[in-house]
Amino acid sequence: TLAKLHLEELKAKYNDWHTVLTAYNRGELGMKRFKKLKNTTISSYSKEVLKRASENKLAAINHAKTIYDDYNK
């Protein structure tokens, strides 16, 4: 899907799940503004998505992460 491809592109570019998810949620410019304002890319959105992913509630994120990890072994 397009969302999966977009996540993979962001992961290749930023290599950090908080940055990837914040950019996915806010757009890359929004993520950069957020980082400048907060001095971090850890957002409530990225924390919640990663929490749910670790609980196996967001299979799409886990799947994208697995694909990325397998690709980079």
mmCIF file with all atom_site columns, N, CA and C in Angstrom, residues 3-61:
data_model
loop_
_atom_site.group_PDB
_atom_site.id
_atom_site.type_symbol
_atom_site.label_atom_id
_atom_site.label_alt_id
_atom_site.label_comp_id
_atom_site.label_asym_id
_atom_site.label_entity_id
_atom_site.label_seq_id
_atom_site.pdbx_PDB_ins_code
_atom_site.Cartn_x
_atom_site.Cartn_y
_atom_site.Cartn_z
_atom_site.occupancy
_atom_site.B_iso_or_equiv
_atom_site.pdbx_formal_charge
_atom_site.auth_seq_id
_atom_site.auth_comp_id
_atom_site.auth_asym_id
_atom_site.auth_atom_id
_atom_site.pdbx_PDB_model_num
ATOM 1   N N  . ALA A 1 3  ? 0.723  3.743  2.076  1.00 0.00 ? 3  ALA A N  1
ATOM 2   C CA . ALA A 1 3  ? 1.144  4.068  3.443  1.00 0.00 ? 3  ALA A CA 1
ATOM 3   C C  . ALA A 1 3  ? 2.393  3.274  3.829  1.00 0.00 ? 3  ALA A C  1
ATOM 4   N N  . LYS A 1 4  ? 2.402  2.009  3.483  1.00 0.00 ? 4  LYS A N  1
ATOM 5   C CA . LYS A 1 4  ? 3.548  1.157  3.794  1.00 0.00 ? 4  LYS A CA 1
ATOM 6   C C  . LYS A 1 4  ? 4.794  1.646  3.064  1.00 0.00 ? 4  LYS A C  1
ATOM 7   N N  . LEU A 1 5  ? 4.646  1.976  1.791  1.00 0.00 ? 5  LEU A N  1
ATOM 8   C CA . LEU A 1 5  ? 5.776  2.486  1.015  1.00 0.00 ? 5  LEU A CA 1
ATOM 9   C C  . LEU A 1 5  ? 6.299  3.797  1.600  1.00 0.00 ? 5  LEU A C  1
ATOM 10  N N  . HIS A 1 6  ? 5.367  4.651  1.989  1.00 0.00 ? 6  HIS A N  1
ATOM 11  C CA . HIS A 1 6  ? 5.763  5.928  2.582  1.00 0.00 ? 6  HIS A CA 1
ATOM 12  C C  . HIS A 1 6  ? 6.527  5.708  3.883  1.00 0.00 ? 6  HIS A C  1
ATOM 13  N N  . LEU A 1 7  ? 6.057  4.804  4.717  1.00 0.00 ? 7  LEU A N  1
ATOM 14  C CA . LEU A 1 7  ? 6.760  4.490  5.964  1.00 0.00 ? 7  LEU A CA 1
ATOM 15  C C  . LEU A 1 7  ? 8.152  3.931  5.686  1.00 0.00 ? 7  LEU A C  1
ATOM 16  N N  . GLU A 1 8  ? 8.267  3.070  4.688  1.00 0.00 ? 8  GLU A N  1
ATOM 17  C CA . GLU A 1 8  ? 9.569  2.508  4.336  1.00 0.00 ? 8  GLU A CA 1
ATOM 18  C C  . GLU A 1 8  ? 10.527 3.600  3.861  1.00 0.00 ? 8  GLU A C  1
ATOM 19  N N  . GLU A 1 9  ? 10.028 4.533  3.058  1.00 0.00 ? 9  GLU A N  1
ATOM 20  C CA . GLU A 1 9  ? 10.857 5.648  2.583  1.00 0.00 ? 9  GLU A CA 1
ATOM 21  C C  . GLU A 1 9  ? 11.310 6.523  3.747  1.00 0.00 ? 9  GLU A C  1
ATOM 22  N N  . LEU A 1 10 ? 10.392 6.819  4.654  1.00 0.00 ? 10 LEU A N  1
ATOM 23  C CA . LEU A 1 10 ? 10.751 7.628  5.816  1.00 0.00 ? 10 LEU A CA 1
ATOM 24  C C  . LEU A 1 10 ? 11.760 6.909  6.704  1.00 0.00 ? 10 LEU A C  1
ATOM 25  N N  . LYS A 1 11 ? 11.593 5.610  6.870  1.00 0.00 ? 11 LYS A N  1
ATOM 26  C CA . LYS A 1 11 ? 12.511 4.829  7.703  1.00 0.00 ? 11 LYS A CA 1
ATOM 27  C C  . LYS A 1 11 ? 13.903 4.825  7.088  1.00 0.00 ? 11 LYS A C  1
ATOM 28  N N  . ALA A 1 12 ? 13.981 4.691  5.767  1.00 0.00 ? 12 ALA A N  1
ATOM 29  C CA . ALA A 1 12 ? 15.279 4.720  5.094  1.00 0.00 ? 12 ALA A CA 1
ATOM 30  C C  . ALA A 1 12 ? 15.943 6.093  5.241  1.00 0.00 ? 12 ALA A C  1
ATOM 31  N N  . LYS A 1 13 ? 15.139 7.119  5.254  1.00 0.00 ? 13 LYS A N  1
ATOM 32  C CA . LYS A 1 13 ? 15.659 8.490  5.344  1.00 0.00 ? 13 LYS A CA 1
ATOM 33  C C  . LYS A 1 13 ? 16.073 8.868  6.761  1.00 0.00 ? 13 LYS A C  1
ATOM 34  N N  . TYR A 1 14 ? 15.269 8.525  7.749  1.00 0.00 ? 14 TYR A N  1
ATOM 35  C CA . TYR A 1 14 ? 15.498 8.991  9.122  1.00 0.00 ? 14 TYR A CA 1
ATOM 36  C C  . TYR A 1 14 ? 16.043 7.936  10.080 1.00 0.00 ? 14 TYR A C  1
ATOM 37  N N  . ASN A 1 15 ? 15.771 6.666  9.820  1.00 0.00 ? 15 ASN A N  1
ATOM 38  C CA . ASN A 1 15 ? 16.318 5.557  10.617 1.00 0.00 ? 15 ASN A CA 1
ATOM 39  C C  . ASN A 1 15 ? 16.014 5.648  12.117 1.00 0.00 ? 15 ASN A C  1
ATOM 40  N N  . ASP A 1 16 ? 14.904 6.244  12.468 1.00 0.00 ? 16 ASP A N  1
ATOM 41  C CA . ASP A 1 16 ? 14.468 6.348  13.863 1.00 0.00 ? 16 ASP A CA 1
ATOM 42  C C  . ASP A 1 16 ? 12.950 6.323  13.864 1.00 0.00 ? 16 ASP A C  1
ATOM 43  N N  . TRP A 1 17 ? 12.355 5.399  14.601 1.00 0.00 ? 17 TRP A N  1
ATOM 44  C CA . TRP A 1 17 ? 10.900 5.231  14.520 1.00 0.00 ? 17 TRP A CA 1
ATOM 45  C C  . TRP A 1 17 ? 10.126 6.443  15.013 1.00 0.00 ? 17 TRP A C  1
ATOM 46  N N  . HIS A 1 18 ? 10.595 7.136  16.030 1.00 0.00 ? 18 HIS A N  1
ATOM 47  C CA . HIS A 1 18 ? 9.876  8.332  16.485 1.00 0.00 ? 18 HIS A CA 1
ATOM 48  C C  . HIS A 1 18 ? 9.884  9.399  15.393 1.00 0.00 ? 18 HIS A C  1
ATOM 49  N N  . THR A 1 19 ? 11.033 9.604  14.769 1.00 0.00 ? 19 THR A N  1
ATOM 50  C CA . THR A 1 19 ? 11.123 10.586 13.692 1.00 0.00 ? 19 THR A CA 1
ATOM 51  C C  . THR A 1 19 ? 10.258 10.181 12.515 1.00 0.00 ? 19 THR A C  1
ATOM 52  N N  . VAL A 1 20 ? 10.318 8.911  12.153 1.00 0.00 ? 20 VAL A N  1
ATOM 53  C CA . VAL A 1 20 ? 9.518  8.385  11.043 1.00 0.00 ? 20 VAL A CA 1
ATOM 54  C C  . VAL A 1 20 ? 8.026  8.604  11.299 1.00 0.00 ? 20 VAL A C  1
ATOM 55  N N  . LEU A 1 21 ? 7.577  8.226  12.463 1.00 0.00 ? 21 LEU A N  1
ATOM 56  C CA . LEU A 1 21 ? 6.143  8.316  12.761 1.00 0.00 ? 21 LEU A CA 1
ATOM 57  C C  . LEU A 1 21 ? 5.674  9.760  12.919 1.00 0.00 ? 21 LEU A C  1
ATOM 58  N N  . THR A 1 22 ? 6.522  10.599 13.480 1.00 0.00 ? 22 THR A N  1
ATOM 59  C CA . THR A 1 22 ? 6.150  12.016 13.593 1.00 0.00 ? 22 THR A CA 1
ATOM 60  C C  . THR A 1 22 ? 6.086  12.650 12.206 1.00 0.00 ? 22 THR A C  1
ATOM 61  N N  . ALA A 1 23 ? 7.028  12.298 11.333 1.00 0.00 ? 23 ALA A N  1
ATOM 62  C CA . ALA A 1 23 ? 7.007  12.799 9.951  1.00 0.00 ? 23 ALA A CA 1
ATOM 63  C C  . ALA A 1 23 ? 5.797  12.247 9.199  1.00 0.00 ? 23 ALA A C  1
ATOM 64  N N  . TYR A 1 24 ? 5.463  11.002 9.437  1.00 0.00 ? 24 TYR A N  1
ATOM 65  C CA . TYR A 1 24 ? 4.299  10.389 8.789  1.00 0.00 ? 24 TYR A CA 1
ATOM 66  C C  . TYR A 1 24 ? 3.015  11.105 9.224  1.00 0.00 ? 24 TYR A C  1
ATOM 67  N N  . ASN A 1 25 ? 2.926  11.421 10.495 1.00 0.00 ? 25 ASN A N  1
ATOM 68  C CA . ASN A 1 25 ? 1.729  12.042 11.046 1.00 0.00 ? 25 ASN A CA 1
ATOM 69  C C  . ASN A 1 25 ? 1.628  13.525 10.693 1.00 0.00 ? 25 ASN A C  1
ATOM 70  N N  . ARG A 1 26 ? 2.734  14.248 10.759 1.00 0.00 ? 26 ARG A N  1
ATOM 71  C CA . ARG A 1 26 ? 2.725  15.707 10.592 1.00 0.00 ? 26 ARG A CA 1
ATOM 72  C C  . ARG A 1 26 ? 3.219  16.168 9.227  1.00 0.00 ? 26 ARG A C  1
ATOM 73  N N  . GLY A 1 27 ? 3.785  15.242 8.444  1.00 0.00 ? 27 GLY A N  1
ATOM 74  C CA . GLY A 1 27 ? 4.493  15.623 7.235  1.00 0.00 ? 27 GLY A CA 1
ATOM 75  C C  . GLY A 1 27 ? 5.925  15.960 7.620  1.00 0.00 ? 27 GLY A C  1
ATOM 76  N N  . GLU A 1 28 ? 6.815  15.883 6.656  1.00 0.00 ? 28 GLU A N  1
ATOM 77  C CA . GLU A 1 28 ? 8.221  16.113 6.989  1.00 0.00 ? 28 GLU A CA 1
ATOM 78  C C  . GLU A 1 28 ? 8.481  17.534 7.473  1.00 0.00 ? 28 GLU A C  1
ATOM 79  N N  . LEU A 1 29 ? 7.865  18.511 6.868  1.00 0.00 ? 29 LEU A N  1
ATOM 80  C CA . LEU A 1 29 ? 8.035  19.893 7.316  1.00 0.00 ? 29 LEU A CA 1
ATOM 81  C C  . LEU A 1 29 ? 7.468  20.069 8.728  1.00 0.00 ? 29 LEU A C  1
ATOM 82  N N  . GLY A 1 30 ? 6.322  19.466 8.992  1.00 0.00 ? 30 GLY A N  1
ATOM 83  C CA . GLY A 1 30 ? 5.724  19.526 10.321 1.00 0.00 ? 30 GLY A CA 1
ATOM 84  C C  . GLY A 1 30 ? 6.607  18.866 11.363 1.00 0.00 ? 30 GLY A C  1
ATOM 85  N N  . MET A 1 31 ? 7.247  17.751 10.990 1.00 0.00 ? 31 MET A N  1
ATOM 86  C CA . MET A 1 31 ? 8.152  17.069 11.902 1.00 0.00 ? 31 MET A CA 1
ATOM 87  C C  . MET A 1 31 ? 9.351  17.963 12.206 1.00 0.00 ? 31 MET A C  1
ATOM 88  N N  . LYS A 1 32 ? 9.887  18.627 11.170 1.00 0.00 ? 32 LYS A N  1
ATOM 89  C CA . LYS A 1 32 ? 11.036 19.506 11.382 1.00 0.00 ? 32 LYS A CA 1
ATOM 90  C C  . LYS A 1 32 ? 10.663 20.691 12.283 1.00 0.00 ? 32 LYS A C  1
ATOM 91  N N  . ARG A 1 33 ? 9.484  21.234 12.091 1.00 0.00 ? 33 ARG A N  1
ATOM 92  C CA . ARG A 1 33 ? 9.014  22.319 12.963 1.00 0.00 ? 33 ARG A CA 1
ATOM 93  C C  . ARG A 1 33 ? 8.844  21.837 14.403 1.00 0.00 ? 33 ARG A C  1
ATOM 94  N N  . PHE A 1 34 ? 8.248  20.649 14.543 1.00 0.00 ? 34 PHE A N  1
ATOM 95  C CA . PHE A 1 34 ? 8.057  20.047 15.862 1.00 0.00 ? 34 PHE A CA 1
ATOM 96  C C  . PHE A 1 34 ? 9.410  19.853 16.543 1.00 0.00 ? 34 PHE A C  1
ATOM 97  N N  . LYS A 1 35 ? 10.384 19.318 15.808 1.00 0.00 ? 35 LYS A N  1
ATOM 98  C CA . LYS A 1 35 ? 11.714 19.074 16.370 1.00 0.00 ? 35 LYS A CA 1
ATOM 99  C C  . LYS A 1 35 ? 12.373 20.383 16.795 1.00 0.00 ? 35 LYS A C  1
ATOM 100 N N  . LYS A 1 36 ? 12.216 21.407 15.990 1.00 0.00 ? 36 LYS A N  1
ATOM 101 C CA . LYS A 1 36 ? 12.806 22.710 16.329 1.00 0.00 ? 36 LYS A CA 1
ATOM 102 C C  . LYS A 1 36 ? 12.153 23.287 17.584 1.00 0.00 ? 36 LYS A C  1
ATOM 103 N N  . LEU A 1 37 ? 10.853 23.137 17.698 1.00 0.00 ? 37 LEU A N  1
ATOM 104 C CA . LEU A 1 37 ? 10.112 23.666 18.835 1.00 0.00 ? 37 LEU A CA 1
ATOM 105 C C  . LEU A 1 37 ? 10.362 22.866 20.111 1.00 0.00 ? 37 LEU A C  1
ATOM 106 N N  . LYS A 1 38 ? 10.350 21.545 20.003 1.00 0.00 ? 38 LYS A N  1
ATOM 107 C CA . LYS A 1 38 ? 10.435 20.664 21.171 1.00 0.00 ? 38 LYS A CA 1
ATOM 108 C C  . LYS A 1 38 ? 11.825 20.079 21.414 1.00 0.00 ? 38 LYS A C  1
ATOM 109 N N  . ASN A 1 39 ? 12.719 20.241 20.436 1.00 0.00 ? 39 ASN A N  1
ATOM 110 C CA . ASN A 1 39 ? 14.060 19.662 20.503 1.00 0.00 ? 39 ASN A CA 1
ATOM 111 C C  . ASN A 1 39 ? 14.039 18.136 20.590 1.00 0.00 ? 39 ASN A C  1
ATOM 112 N N  . THR A 1 40 ? 13.019 17.541 20.021 1.00 0.00 ? 40 THR A N  1
ATOM 113 C CA . THR A 1 40 ? 12.874 16.085 19.960 1.00 0.00 ? 40 THR A CA 1
ATOM 114 C C  . THR A 1 40 ? 11.876 15.747 18.858 1.00 0.00 ? 40 THR A C  1
ATOM 115 N N  . THR A 1 41 ? 11.921 14.525 18.396 1.00 0.00 ? 41 THR A N  1
ATOM 116 C CA . THR A 1 41 ? 10.897 14.062 17.455 1.00 0.00 ? 41 THR A CA 1
ATOM 117 C C  . THR A 1 41 ? 9.955  13.065 18.127 1.00 0.00 ? 41 THR A C  1
ATOM 118 N N  . ILE A 1 42 ? 10.109 12.895 19.421 1.00 0.00 ? 42 ILE A N  1
ATOM 119 C CA . ILE A 1 42 ? 9.209  12.000 20.159 1.00 0.00 ? 42 ILE A CA 1
ATOM 120 C C  . ILE A 1 42 ? 7.909  12.752 20.427 1.00 0.00 ? 42 ILE A C  1
ATOM 121 N N  . SER A 1 43 ? 6.873  12.326 19.746 1.00 0.00 ? 43 SER A N  1
ATOM 122 C CA . SER A 1 43 ? 5.563  12.967 19.874 1.00 0.00 ? 43 SER A CA 1
ATOM 123 C C  . SER A 1 43 ? 4.597  12.017 20.571 1.00 0.00 ? 43 SER A C  1
ATOM 124 N N  . SER A 1 44 ? 3.483  12.548 21.001 1.00 0.00 ? 44 SER A N  1
ATOM 125 C CA . SER A 1 44 ? 2.468  11.680 21.612 1.00 0.00 ? 44 SER A CA 1
ATOM 126 C C  . SER A 1 44 ? 1.990  10.647 20.592 1.00 0.00 ? 44 SER A C  1
ATOM 127 N N  . TYR A 1 45 ? 1.917  11.040 19.318 1.00 0.00 ? 45 TYR A N  1
ATOM 128 C CA . TYR A 1 45 ? 1.518  10.110 18.262 1.00 0.00 ? 45 TYR A CA 1
ATOM 129 C C  . TYR A 1 45 ? 2.531  8.972  18.132 1.00 0.00 ? 45 TYR A C  1
ATOM 130 N N  . SER A 1 46 ? 3.817  9.314  18.048 1.00 0.00 ? 46 SER A N  1
ATOM 131 C CA . SER A 1 46 ? 4.825  8.262  17.866 1.00 0.00 ? 46 SER A CA 1
ATOM 132 C C  . SER A 1 46 ? 4.874  7.334  19.080 1.00 0.00 ? 46 SER A C  1
ATOM 133 N N  . LYS A 1 47 ? 4.732  7.894  20.271 1.00 0.00 ? 47 LYS A N  1
ATOM 134 C CA . LYS A 1 47 ? 4.727  7.054  21.475 1.00 0.00 ? 47 LYS A CA 1
ATOM 135 C C  . LYS A 1 47 ? 3.545  6.097  21.475 1.00 0.00 ? 47 LYS A C  1
ATOM 136 N N  . GLU A 1 48 ? 2.378  6.600  21.101 1.00 0.00 ? 48 GLU A N  1
ATOM 137 C CA . GLU A 1 48 ? 1.179  5.754  21.100 1.00 0.00 ? 48 GLU A CA 1
ATOM 138 C C  . GLU A 1 48 ? 1.270  4.661  20.039 1.00 0.00 ? 48 GLU A C  1
ATOM 139 N N  . VAL A 1 49 ? 1.744  5.009  18.847 1.00 0.00 ? 49 VAL A N  1
ATOM 140 C CA . VAL A 1 49 ? 1.866  4.005  17.785 1.00 0.00 ? 49 VAL A CA 1
ATOM 141 C C  . VAL A 1 49 ? 2.859  2.921  18.190 1.00 0.00 ? 49 VAL A C  1
ATOM 142 N N  . LEU A 1 50 ? 3.999  3.315  18.730 1.00 0.00 ? 50 LEU A N  1
ATOM 143 C CA . LEU A 1 50 ? 4.990  2.323  19.145 1.00 0.00 ? 50 LEU A CA 1
ATOM 144 C C  . LEU A 1 50 ? 4.494  1.482  20.317 1.00 0.00 ? 50 LEU A C  1
ATOM 145 N N  . LYS A 1 51 ? 3.734  2.092  21.208 1.00 0.00 ? 51 LYS A N  1
ATOM 146 C CA . LYS A 1 51 ? 3.143  1.330  22.314 1.00 0.00 ? 51 LYS A CA 1
ATOM 147 C C  . LYS A 1 51 ? 2.183  0.273  21.773 1.00 0.00 ? 51 LYS A C  1
ATOM 148 N N  . ARG A 1 52 ? 1.327  0.701  20.861 1.00 0.00 ? 52 ARG A N  1
ATOM 149 C CA . ARG A 1 52 ? 0.369  -0.251 20.284 1.00 0.00 ? 52 ARG A CA 1
ATOM 150 C C  . ARG A 1 52 ? 1.064  -1.307 19.450 1.00 0.00 ? 52 ARG A C  1
ATOM 151 N N  . ALA A 1 53 ? 2.099  -0.909 18.735 1.00 0.00 ? 53 ALA A N  1
ATOM 152 C CA . ALA A 1 53 ? 2.850  -1.877 17.928 1.00 0.00 ? 53 ALA A CA 1
ATOM 153 C C  . ALA A 1 53 ? 3.477  -2.929 18.835 1.00 0.00 ? 53 ALA A C  1
ATOM 154 N N  . SER A 1 54 ? 4.029  -2.484 19.960 1.00 0.00 ? 54 SER A N  1
ATOM 155 C CA . SER A 1 54 ? 4.639  -3.445 20.881 1.00 0.00 ? 54 SER A CA 1
ATOM 156 C C  . SER A 1 54 ? 3.594  -4.364 21.496 1.00 0.00 ? 54 SER A C  1
ATOM 157 N N  . GLU A 1 55 ? 2.374  -3.911 21.538 1.00 0.00 ? 55 GLU A N  1
ATOM 158 C CA . GLU A 1 55 ? 1.275  -4.750 22.028 1.00 0.00 ? 55 GLU A CA 1
ATOM 159 C C  . GLU A 1 55 ? 0.653  -5.550 20.887 1.00 0.00 ? 55 GLU A C  1
ATOM 160 N N  . ASN A 1 56 ? 1.240  -5.450 19.729 1.00 0.00 ? 56 ASN A N  1
ATOM 161 C CA . ASN A 1 56 ? 0.799  -6.165 18.537 1.00 0.00 ? 56 ASN A CA 1
ATOM 162 C C  . ASN A 1 56 ? -0.592 -5.741 18.075 1.00 0.00 ? 56 ASN A C  1
ATOM 163 N N  . LYS A 1 57 ? -0.958 -4.475 18.294 1.00 0.00 ? 57 LYS A N  1
ATOM 164 C CA . LYS A 1 57 ? -2.258 -3.977 17.852 1.00 0.00 ? 57 LYS A CA 1
ATOM 165 C C  . LYS A 1 57 ? -2.185 -3.296 16.496 1.00 0.00 ? 57 LYS A C  1
ATOM 166 N N  . LEU A 1 58 ? -0.976 -2.935 16.067 1.00 0.00 ? 58 LEU A N  1
ATOM 167 C CA . LEU A 1 58 ? -0.838 -2.303 14.757 1.00 0.00 ? 58 LEU A CA 1
ATOM 168 C C  . LEU A 1 58 ? 0.027  -3.201 13.889 1.00 0.00 ? 58 LEU A C  1
ATOM 169 N N  . ALA A 1 59 ? -0.581 -4.202 13.315 1.00 0.00 ? 59 ALA A N  1
ATOM 170 C CA . ALA A 1 59 ? 0.143  -5.176 12.510 1.00 0.00 ? 59 ALA A CA 1
ATOM 171 C C  . ALA A 1 59 ? 0.833  -4.524 11.320 1.00 0.00 ? 59 ALA A C  1
ATOM 172 N N  . ALA A 1 60 ? 0.265  -3.475 10.773 1.00 0.00 ? 60 ALA A N  1
ATOM 173 C CA . ALA A 1 60 ? 0.872  -2.819 9.610  1.00 0.00 ? 60 ALA A CA 1
ATOM 174 C C  . ALA A 1 60 ? 2.218  -2.205 9.963  1.00 0.00 ? 60 ALA A C  1
ATOM 175 N N  . ILE A 1 61 ? 2.316  -1.581 11.131 1.00 0.00 ? 61 ILE A N  1
ATOM 176 C CA . ILE A 1 61 ? 3.581  -0.988 11.540 1.00 0.00 ? 61 ILE A CA 1
ATOM 177 C C  . ILE A 1 61 ? 4.595  -2.087 11.825 1.00 0.00 ? 61 ILE A C  1
#
